[in-house]
Amino acid sequence: MSSKLIFLGPPGCGKGTQAQKLGNELKITLIATGDLLRDAIKDKNSEMGKKVKSYVETGALVPDDIIIQLIQHKIDMLNTFILDGFPRTIEQAKQLERITKIDKVIYFICSSEVIVARLSNRRICPKCAKVYNLITNPPTNNGICNNCKSTLEVRKDDTEPVIRERIQVYERQTLPLIKFYDQRLITIDASINDIDLVYYNLKGSLLSVNR
Ligand code: AMP
């Protein structure tokens, strides 16, 4: 199976959930830039955290040079990985091409209405980063992570005005990547509210391109 993968799609399309599932099953390292940035923000001693906080919390993109610096040393030594949330601009994609060769880009398609509905119901575990949805994928015990029993949180950028801003930023800055990765693109319908079915389709598509 292709081993250097990018998961691309609008915020809330479920690419992070799918990336976690595939990474676990195939034992591929998952690198999610949003998680790395949130970890840095939580660490009060992190210079990076201080620099990126206001961007992340208002739904703007962190400047390319900061993000590339963050990602470069993570992927330098790896032969296989899934990138979730990177690249998000043409400049980031160009820089990534200089670092390594990407095999396939999974493009998750989802409408804005579905995204807003999903993100307003999203809850995350601050400790193990597991993601829940109160409607489609609720935790077994209200407000508590199934894995590590921590209290679930709402992400600061999952409020409606910030969600709308993130969708606009995605359309303006990230959508042009579809053309950039043209020949390497695999398209997945991410509007289906069934995580296992989307995963089944994802694996089917990955297997068929590797045959
Ligand atoms: P995510 O968890 O992928 O939705 O990312 C949350 C936020 O982190 C985004 O809204 C951006 O502020 C920031 N971020 C994550 N990845 C990138 C990236 N590749 N380039 C710039 N900003 C990013």
PDB file of C-alpha atoms and ligand atoms in Angstrom:
ATOM      1  CA  MET A   1       0.000   0.000   0.000  1.00  0.00           C
ATOM      2  CA  SER A   2       1.212   3.564  -0.719  1.00  0.00           C
ATOM      3  CA  SER A   3       3.164   4.679   2.268  1.00  0.00           C
ATOM      4  CA  LYS A   4       3.531   8.467   2.221  1.00  0.00           C
ATOM      5  CA  LEU A   5       0.024   9.823   2.349  1.00  0.00           C
ATOM      6  CA  ILE A   6      -1.627  13.214   2.744  1.00  0.00           C
ATOM      7  CA  PHE A   7      -5.189  13.486   4.066  1.00  0.00           C
ATOM      8  CA  LEU A   8      -6.707  16.617   2.595  1.00  0.00           C
ATOM      9  CA  GLY A   9     -10.156  18.109   3.080  1.00  0.00           C
ATOM     10  CA  PRO A  10     -12.155  20.821   4.836  1.00  0.00           C
ATOM     11  CA  PRO A  11     -12.120  21.110   8.627  1.00  0.00           C
ATOM     12  CA  GLY A  12     -14.616  18.665  10.136  1.00  0.00           C
ATOM     13  CA  CYS A  13     -14.726  16.310   7.145  1.00  0.00           C
ATOM     14  CA  GLY A  14     -13.484  13.478   9.376  1.00  0.00           C
ATOM     15  CA  LYS A  15     -10.013  13.123   7.883  1.00  0.00           C
ATOM     16  CA  GLY A  16      -8.402  13.102  11.340  1.00  0.00           C
ATOM     17  CA  THR A  17     -10.636  10.246  12.489  1.00  0.00           C
ATOM     18  CA  GLN A  18      -9.931   8.267   9.319  1.00  0.00           C
ATOM     19  CA  ALA A  19      -6.201   8.985   9.604  1.00  0.00           C
ATOM     20  CA  GLN A  20      -6.179   7.665  13.194  1.00  0.00           C
ATOM     21  CA  LYS A  21      -7.945   4.465  12.108  1.00  0.00           C
ATOM     22  CA  LEU A  22      -5.667   3.824   9.143  1.00  0.00           C
ATOM     23  CA  GLY A  23      -2.525   4.743  11.081  1.00  0.00           C
ATOM     24  CA  ASN A  24      -3.459   2.307  13.880  1.00  0.00           C
ATOM     25  CA  GLU A  25      -4.347  -0.526  11.544  1.00  0.00           C
ATOM     26  CA  LEU A  26      -1.337  -0.243   9.252  1.00  0.00           C
ATOM     27  CA  LYS A  27       1.081   0.902  11.973  1.00  0.00           C
ATOM     28  CA  ILE A  28       1.895   4.066  10.059  1.00  0.00           C
ATOM     29  CA  THR A  29       3.017   7.190  11.939  1.00  0.00           C
ATOM     30  CA  LEU A  30       0.332   9.858  11.940  1.00  0.00           C
ATOM     31  CA  ILE A  31       1.421  13.477  11.973  1.00  0.00           C
ATOM     32  CA  ALA A  32      -1.417  15.945  12.602  1.00  0.00           C
ATOM     33  CA  THR A  33      -0.173  19.524  12.555  1.00  0.00           C
ATOM     34  CA  GLY A  34      -3.266  20.791  14.425  1.00  0.00           C
ATOM     35  CA  ASP A  35      -2.515  18.387  17.317  1.00  0.00           C
ATOM     36  CA  LEU A  36       1.164  19.410  17.373  1.00  0.00           C
ATOM     37  CA  LEU A  37       0.172  23.077  17.518  1.00  0.00           C
ATOM     38  CA  ARG A  38      -2.417  22.512  20.258  1.00  0.00           C
ATOM     39  CA  ASP A  39       0.192  20.586  22.304  1.00  0.00           C
ATOM     40  CA  ALA A  40       2.619  23.493  21.910  1.00  0.00           C
ATOM     41  CA  ILE A  41      -0.078  25.962  23.020  1.00  0.00           C
ATOM     42  CA  LYS A  42      -0.823  23.865  26.123  1.00  0.00           C
ATOM     43  CA  ASP A  43       2.863  23.898  27.085  1.00  0.00           C
ATOM     44  CA  LYS A  44       3.267  27.245  28.807  1.00  0.00           C
ATOM     45  CA  ASN A  45       7.058  27.169  28.263  1.00  0.00           C
ATOM     46  CA  SER A  46       6.837  26.648  24.516  1.00  0.00           C
ATOM     47  CA  GLU A  47       7.973  29.607  22.400  1.00  0.00           C
ATOM     48  CA  MET A  48       6.230  28.001  19.437  1.00  0.00           C
ATOM     49  CA  GLY A  49       3.010  27.796  21.466  1.00  0.00           C
ATOM     50  CA  LYS A  50       3.091  31.528  22.209  1.00  0.00           C
ATOM     51  CA  LYS A  51       3.699  32.361  18.547  1.00  0.00           C
ATOM     52  CA  VAL A  52       0.857  30.262  17.138  1.00  0.00           C
ATOM     53  CA  LYS A  53      -1.916  30.636  19.766  1.00  0.00           C
ATOM     54  CA  SER A  54      -3.774  33.570  18.238  1.00  0.00           C
ATOM     55  CA  TYR A  55      -3.755  32.056  14.734  1.00  0.00           C
ATOM     56  CA  VAL A  56      -5.111  28.690  15.858  1.00  0.00           C
ATOM     57  CA  GLU A  57      -7.800  30.129  18.109  1.00  0.00           C
ATOM     58  CA  THR A  58      -9.181  32.492  15.464  1.00  0.00           C
ATOM     59  CA  GLY A  59      -9.127  29.955  12.627  1.00  0.00           C
ATOM     60  CA  ALA A  60      -6.330  31.642  10.643  1.00  0.00           C
ATOM     61  CA  LEU A  61      -3.420  29.668   9.198  1.00  0.00           C
ATOM     62  CA  VAL A  62      -0.117  29.662  11.052  1.00  0.00           C
ATOM     63  CA  PRO A  63       2.608  31.198   8.814  1.00  0.00           C
ATOM     64  CA  ASP A  64       4.202  28.719   6.397  1.00  0.00           C
ATOM     65  CA  ASP A  65       7.763  29.039   7.744  1.00  0.00           C
ATOM     66  CA  ILE A  66       6.683  28.098  11.292  1.00  0.00           C
ATOM     67  CA  ILE A  67       4.687  25.082  10.090  1.00  0.00           C
ATOM     68  CA  ILE A  68       7.436  23.811   7.797  1.00  0.00           C
ATOM     69  CA  GLN A  69       9.980  24.074  10.570  1.00  0.00           C
ATOM     70  CA  LEU A  70       7.599  22.110  12.804  1.00  0.00           C
ATOM     71  CA  ILE A  71       7.033  19.318  10.296  1.00  0.00           C
ATOM     72  CA  GLN A  72      10.432  18.915   8.651  1.00  0.00           C
ATOM     73  CA  HIS A  73      12.331  17.142  11.398  1.00  0.00           C
ATOM     74  CA  LYS A  74       9.298  14.925  12.106  1.00  0.00           C
ATOM     75  CA  ILE A  75       9.261  13.397   8.635  1.00  0.00           C
ATOM     76  CA  ASP A  76      12.974  13.486   7.801  1.00  0.00           C
ATOM     77  CA  MET A  77      13.662   9.960   9.087  1.00  0.00           C
ATOM     78  CA  LEU A  78      10.348   8.299   8.201  1.00  0.00           C
ATOM     79  CA  ASN A  79       9.672   5.954   5.264  1.00  0.00           C
ATOM     80  CA  THR A  80       5.948   5.856   5.894  1.00  0.00           C
ATOM     81  CA  PHE A  81       3.572   8.452   7.320  1.00  0.00           C
ATOM     82  CA  ILE A  82       0.126  10.004   7.106  1.00  0.00           C
ATOM     83  CA  LEU A  83      -0.020  13.795   7.157  1.00  0.00           C
ATOM     84  CA  ASP A  84      -3.287  15.202   8.507  1.00  0.00           C
ATOM     85  CA  GLY A  85      -3.767  18.952   8.082  1.00  0.00           C
ATOM     86  CA  PHE A  86      -0.531  19.551   6.204  1.00  0.00           C
ATOM     87  CA  PRO A  87       0.074  20.957   3.645  1.00  0.00           C
ATOM     88  CA  ARG A  88      -2.591  23.653   3.664  1.00  0.00           C
ATOM     89  CA  THR A  89      -1.085  26.127   1.175  1.00  0.00           C
ATOM     90  CA  ILE A  90       0.652  25.805  -2.179  1.00  0.00           C
ATOM     91  CA  GLU A  91       3.860  27.103  -0.583  1.00  0.00           C
ATOM     92  CA  GLN A  92       3.746  24.325   2.045  1.00  0.00           C
ATOM     93  CA  ALA A  93       3.148  21.731  -0.697  1.00  0.00           C
ATOM     94  CA  LYS A  94       6.124  23.002  -2.690  1.00  0.00           C
ATOM     95  CA  GLN A  95       8.381  22.886   0.359  1.00  0.00           C
ATOM     96  CA  LEU A  96       7.172  19.363   1.147  1.00  0.00           C
ATOM     97  CA  GLU A  97       8.068  18.202  -2.379  1.00  0.00           C
ATOM     98  CA  ARG A  98      11.629  19.340  -1.651  1.00  0.00           C
ATOM     99  CA  ILE A  99      11.765  17.265   1.528  1.00  0.00           C
ATOM    100  CA  THR A 100      10.199  14.006   0.291  1.00  0.00           C
ATOM    101  CA  LYS A 101       8.022  12.358  -2.340  1.00  0.00           C
ATOM    102  CA  ILE A 102       4.340  11.933  -1.521  1.00  0.00           C
ATOM    103  CA  ASP A 103       2.661   8.819  -2.959  1.00  0.00           C
ATOM    104  CA  LYS A 104      -1.045   9.600  -2.681  1.00  0.00           C
ATOM    105  CA  VAL A 105      -3.327  12.402  -1.531  1.00  0.00           C
ATOM    106  CA  ILE A 106      -6.707  11.400  -0.131  1.00  0.00           C
ATOM    107  CA  TYR A 107      -9.203  14.173  -0.780  1.00  0.00           C
ATOM    108  CA  PHE A 108     -12.277  14.081   1.502  1.00  0.00           C
ATOM    109  CA  ILE A 109     -15.260  15.893   0.003  1.00  0.00           C
ATOM    110  CA  CYS A 110     -17.913  17.329   2.330  1.00  0.00           C
ATOM    111  CA  SER A 111     -20.444  20.194   2.185  1.00  0.00           C
ATOM    112  CA  SER A 112     -20.308  23.266   4.460  1.00  0.00           C
ATOM    113  CA  GLU A 113     -23.646  22.425   6.144  1.00  0.00           C
ATOM    114  CA  VAL A 114     -22.408  18.981   7.144  1.00  0.00           C
ATOM    115  CA  ILE A 115     -19.142  20.499   8.412  1.00  0.00           C
ATOM    116  CA  VAL A 116     -20.848  23.092  10.637  1.00  0.00           C
ATOM    117  CA  ALA A 117     -23.187  20.443  12.081  1.00  0.00           C
ATOM    118  CA  ARG A 118     -20.301  18.071  12.784  1.00  0.00           C
ATOM    119  CA  LEU A 119     -17.896  20.587  14.300  1.00  0.00           C
ATOM    120  CA  SER A 120     -20.463  22.086  16.654  1.00  0.00           C
ATOM    121  CA  ASN A 121     -20.996  18.562  18.037  1.00  0.00           C
ATOM    122  CA  ARG A 122     -17.344  17.611  18.207  1.00  0.00           C
ATOM    123  CA  ARG A 123     -15.685  16.840  21.540  1.00  0.00           C
ATOM    124  CA  ILE A 124     -12.028  15.962  21.967  1.00  0.00           C
ATOM    125  CA  CYS A 125      -9.987  14.260  24.624  1.00  0.00           C
ATOM    126  CA  PRO A 126      -7.252  16.683  25.794  1.00  0.00           C
ATOM    127  CA  LYS A 127      -5.075  13.737  26.882  1.00  0.00           C
ATOM    128  CA  CYS A 128      -5.160  11.031  24.169  1.00  0.00           C
ATOM    129  CA  ALA A 129      -6.602  13.218  21.345  1.00  0.00           C
ATOM    130  CA  LYS A 130      -9.473  10.818  20.610  1.00  0.00           C
ATOM    131  CA  VAL A 131     -12.282  12.594  18.767  1.00  0.00           C
ATOM    132  CA  TYR A 132     -16.010  12.136  19.410  1.00  0.00           C
ATOM    133  CA  ASN A 133     -19.205  13.460  17.882  1.00  0.00           C
ATOM    134  CA  LEU A 134     -22.222  13.818  20.186  1.00  0.00           C
ATOM    135  CA  ILE A 135     -24.616  12.693  17.432  1.00  0.00           C
ATOM    136  CA  THR A 136     -22.754  10.094  15.383  1.00  0.00           C
ATOM    137  CA  ASN A 137     -19.991   8.862  17.658  1.00  0.00           C
ATOM    138  CA  PRO A 138     -20.727   9.744  21.308  1.00  0.00           C
ATOM    139  CA  PRO A 139     -18.590   8.550  24.220  1.00  0.00           C
ATOM    140  CA  THR A 140     -20.070   5.666  26.234  1.00  0.00           C
ATOM    141  CA  ASN A 141     -20.210   7.813  29.402  1.00  0.00           C
ATOM    142  CA  ASN A 142     -21.377  11.372  28.884  1.00  0.00           C
ATOM    143  CA  GLY A 143     -18.399  13.776  28.677  1.00  0.00           C
ATOM    144  CA  ILE A 144     -15.754  11.132  29.480  1.00  0.00           C
ATOM    145  CA  CYS A 145     -13.144   9.662  27.121  1.00  0.00           C
ATOM    146  CA  ASN A 146     -13.639   5.917  26.479  1.00  0.00           C
ATOM    147  CA  ASN A 147      -9.860   5.374  26.230  1.00  0.00           C
ATOM    148  CA  CYS A 148      -8.308   7.299  29.093  1.00  0.00           C
ATOM    149  CA  LYS A 149     -11.312   8.532  31.153  1.00  0.00           C
ATOM    150  CA  SER A 150     -10.311  12.208  30.867  1.00  0.00           C
ATOM    151  CA  THR A 151     -13.016  14.888  30.727  1.00  0.00           C
ATOM    152  CA  LEU A 152     -13.793  15.768  27.111  1.00  0.00           C
ATOM    153  CA  GLU A 153     -13.432  19.348  25.843  1.00  0.00           C
ATOM    154  CA  VAL A 154     -14.746  21.574  23.056  1.00  0.00           C
ATOM    155  CA  ARG A 155     -11.963  22.935  20.862  1.00  0.00           C
ATOM    156  CA  LYS A 156     -11.624  26.745  21.082  1.00  0.00           C
ATOM    157  CA  ASP A 157     -11.988  26.987  17.294  1.00  0.00           C
ATOM    158  CA  ASP A 158     -15.180  24.887  17.170  1.00  0.00           C
ATOM    159  CA  THR A 159     -17.547  27.850  17.700  1.00  0.00           C
ATOM    160  CA  GLU A 160     -19.760  28.794  14.774  1.00  0.00           C
ATOM    161  CA  PRO A 161     -18.071  32.096  13.700  1.00  0.00           C
ATOM    162  CA  VAL A 162     -14.628  30.467  13.841  1.00  0.00           C
ATOM    163  CA  ILE A 163     -15.893  27.372  11.998  1.00  0.00           C
ATOM    164  CA  ARG A 164     -17.187  29.627   9.185  1.00  0.00           C
ATOM    165  CA  GLU A 165     -13.845  31.465   9.069  1.00  0.00           C
ATOM    166  CA  ARG A 166     -11.965  28.145   8.831  1.00  0.00           C
ATOM    167  CA  ILE A 167     -14.159  27.004   5.946  1.00  0.00           C
ATOM    168  CA  GLN A 168     -13.394  30.246   4.085  1.00  0.00           C
ATOM    169  CA  VAL A 169      -9.671  29.933   4.773  1.00  0.00           C
ATOM    170  CA  TYR A 170      -9.830  26.352   3.483  1.00  0.00           C
ATOM    171  CA  GLU A 171     -11.594  27.371   0.270  1.00  0.00           C
ATOM    172  CA  ARG A 172      -9.202  30.253  -0.380  1.00  0.00           C
ATOM    173  CA  GLN A 173      -5.858  28.759   0.607  1.00  0.00           C
ATOM    174  CA  THR A 174      -6.109  24.966   0.666  1.00  0.00           C
ATOM    175  CA  LEU A 175      -8.481  24.033  -2.187  1.00  0.00           C
ATOM    176  CA  PRO A 176      -5.888  25.031  -4.852  1.00  0.00           C
ATOM    177  CA  LEU A 177      -3.914  21.966  -3.691  1.00  0.00           C
ATOM    178  CA  ILE A 178      -6.427  19.735  -5.505  1.00  0.00           C
ATOM    179  CA  LYS A 179      -4.967  20.885  -8.797  1.00  0.00           C
ATOM    180  CA  PHE A 180      -1.400  20.738  -7.488  1.00  0.00           C
ATOM    181  CA  TYR A 181      -1.749  17.024  -6.586  1.00  0.00           C
ATOM    182  CA  ASP A 182      -3.957  16.215  -9.599  1.00  0.00           C
ATOM    183  CA  GLN A 183      -2.483  12.832 -10.674  1.00  0.00           C
ATOM    184  CA  ARG A 184      -1.971  11.600  -7.118  1.00  0.00           C
ATOM    185  CA  LEU A 185      -5.498  12.345  -5.896  1.00  0.00           C
ATOM    186  CA  ILE A 186      -7.935   9.756  -4.519  1.00  0.00           C
ATOM    187  CA  THR A 187     -11.394  11.197  -3.848  1.00  0.00           C
ATOM    188  CA  ILE A 188     -13.553   9.999  -0.952  1.00  0.00           C
ATOM    189  CA  ASP A 189     -17.146  10.992  -0.137  1.00  0.00           C
ATOM    190  CA  ALA A 190     -16.833  12.198   3.460  1.00  0.00           C
ATOM    191  CA  SER A 191     -20.398  13.470   3.833  1.00  0.00           C
ATOM    192  CA  ILE A 192     -21.639   9.973   4.754  1.00  0.00           C
ATOM    193  CA  ASN A 193     -22.338  10.021   8.520  1.00  0.00           C
ATOM    194  CA  ASP A 194     -20.906   6.550   9.033  1.00  0.00           C
ATOM    195  CA  ILE A 195     -17.247   6.416  10.063  1.00  0.00           C
ATOM    196  CA  ASP A 196     -16.864   2.695   9.297  1.00  0.00           C
ATOM    197  CA  LEU A 197     -18.387   3.013   5.841  1.00  0.00           C
ATOM    198  CA  VAL A 198     -16.106   5.933   4.944  1.00  0.00           C
ATOM    199  CA  TYR A 199     -13.177   3.849   6.224  1.00  0.00           C
ATOM    200  CA  TYR A 200     -14.269   0.850   4.154  1.00  0.00           C
ATOM    201  CA  ASN A 201     -14.405   3.058   1.036  1.00  0.00           C
ATOM    202  CA  LEU A 202     -11.023   4.592   1.885  1.00  0.00           C
ATOM    203  CA  LYS A 203      -9.317   1.216   2.200  1.00  0.00           C
ATOM    204  CA  GLY A 204     -11.000  -0.042  -0.966  1.00  0.00           C
ATOM    205  CA  SER A 205      -9.698   2.965  -2.910  1.00  0.00           C
ATOM    206  CA  LEU A 206      -6.173   2.633  -1.528  1.00  0.00           C
ATOM    207  CA  LEU A 207      -6.052  -1.077  -2.359  1.00  0.00           C
ATOM    208  CA  SER A 208      -7.356  -0.605  -5.884  1.00  0.00           C
ATOM    209  CA  VAL A 209      -4.718   2.002  -6.786  1.00  0.00           C
ATOM    210  CA  ASN A 210      -1.999  -0.312  -5.478  1.00  0.00           C
ATOM    211  CA  ARG A 211      -3.100  -3.320  -7.478  1.00  0.00           C
TER     212      ARG A 211
HETATM  213  P1  AMP B   1      -6.749  21.245  12.518  1.00  0.00           P
HETATM  214  O1  AMP B   1      -6.651  20.540  13.827  1.00  0.00           O
HETATM  215  O2  AMP B   1      -6.071  20.503  11.410  1.00  0.00           O
HETATM  216  O3  AMP B   1      -8.168  21.633  12.176  1.00  0.00           O
HETATM  217  O4  AMP B   1      -5.925  22.623  12.682  1.00  0.00           O
HETATM  218  C1  AMP B   1      -6.308  23.594  13.636  1.00  0.00           C
HETATM  219  C2  AMP B   1      -5.624  24.912  13.354  1.00  0.00           C
HETATM  220  O5  AMP B   1      -4.201  24.746  13.421  1.00  0.00           O
HETATM  221  C3  AMP B   1      -5.879  25.514  11.981  1.00  0.00           C
HETATM  222  O6  AMP B   1      -7.096  26.219  11.918  1.00  0.00           O
HETATM  223  C4  AMP B   1      -4.655  26.429  11.838  1.00  0.00           C
HETATM  224  O7  AMP B   1      -4.770  27.586  12.639  1.00  0.00           O
HETATM  225  C5  AMP B   1      -3.546  25.577  12.456  1.00  0.00           C
HETATM  226  N1  AMP B   1      -2.898  24.697  11.452  1.00  0.00           N
HETATM  227  C6  AMP B   1      -2.897  23.330  11.428  1.00  0.00           C
HETATM  228  N2  AMP B   1      -2.205  22.869  10.371  1.00  0.00           N
HETATM  229  C7  AMP B   1      -1.744  23.958   9.707  1.00  0.00           C
HETATM  230  C8  AMP B   1      -0.982  24.147   8.529  1.00  0.00           C
HETATM  231  N3  AMP B   1      -0.548  23.108   7.778  1.00  0.00           N
HETATM  232  N4  AMP B   1      -0.710  25.422   8.140  1.00  0.00           N
HETATM  233  C9  AMP B   1      -1.125  26.472   8.862  1.00  0.00           C
HETATM  234  N5  AMP B   1      -1.871  26.375   9.969  1.00  0.00           N
HETATM  235  C10 AMP B   1      -2.182  25.125  10.407  1.00  0.00           C
END
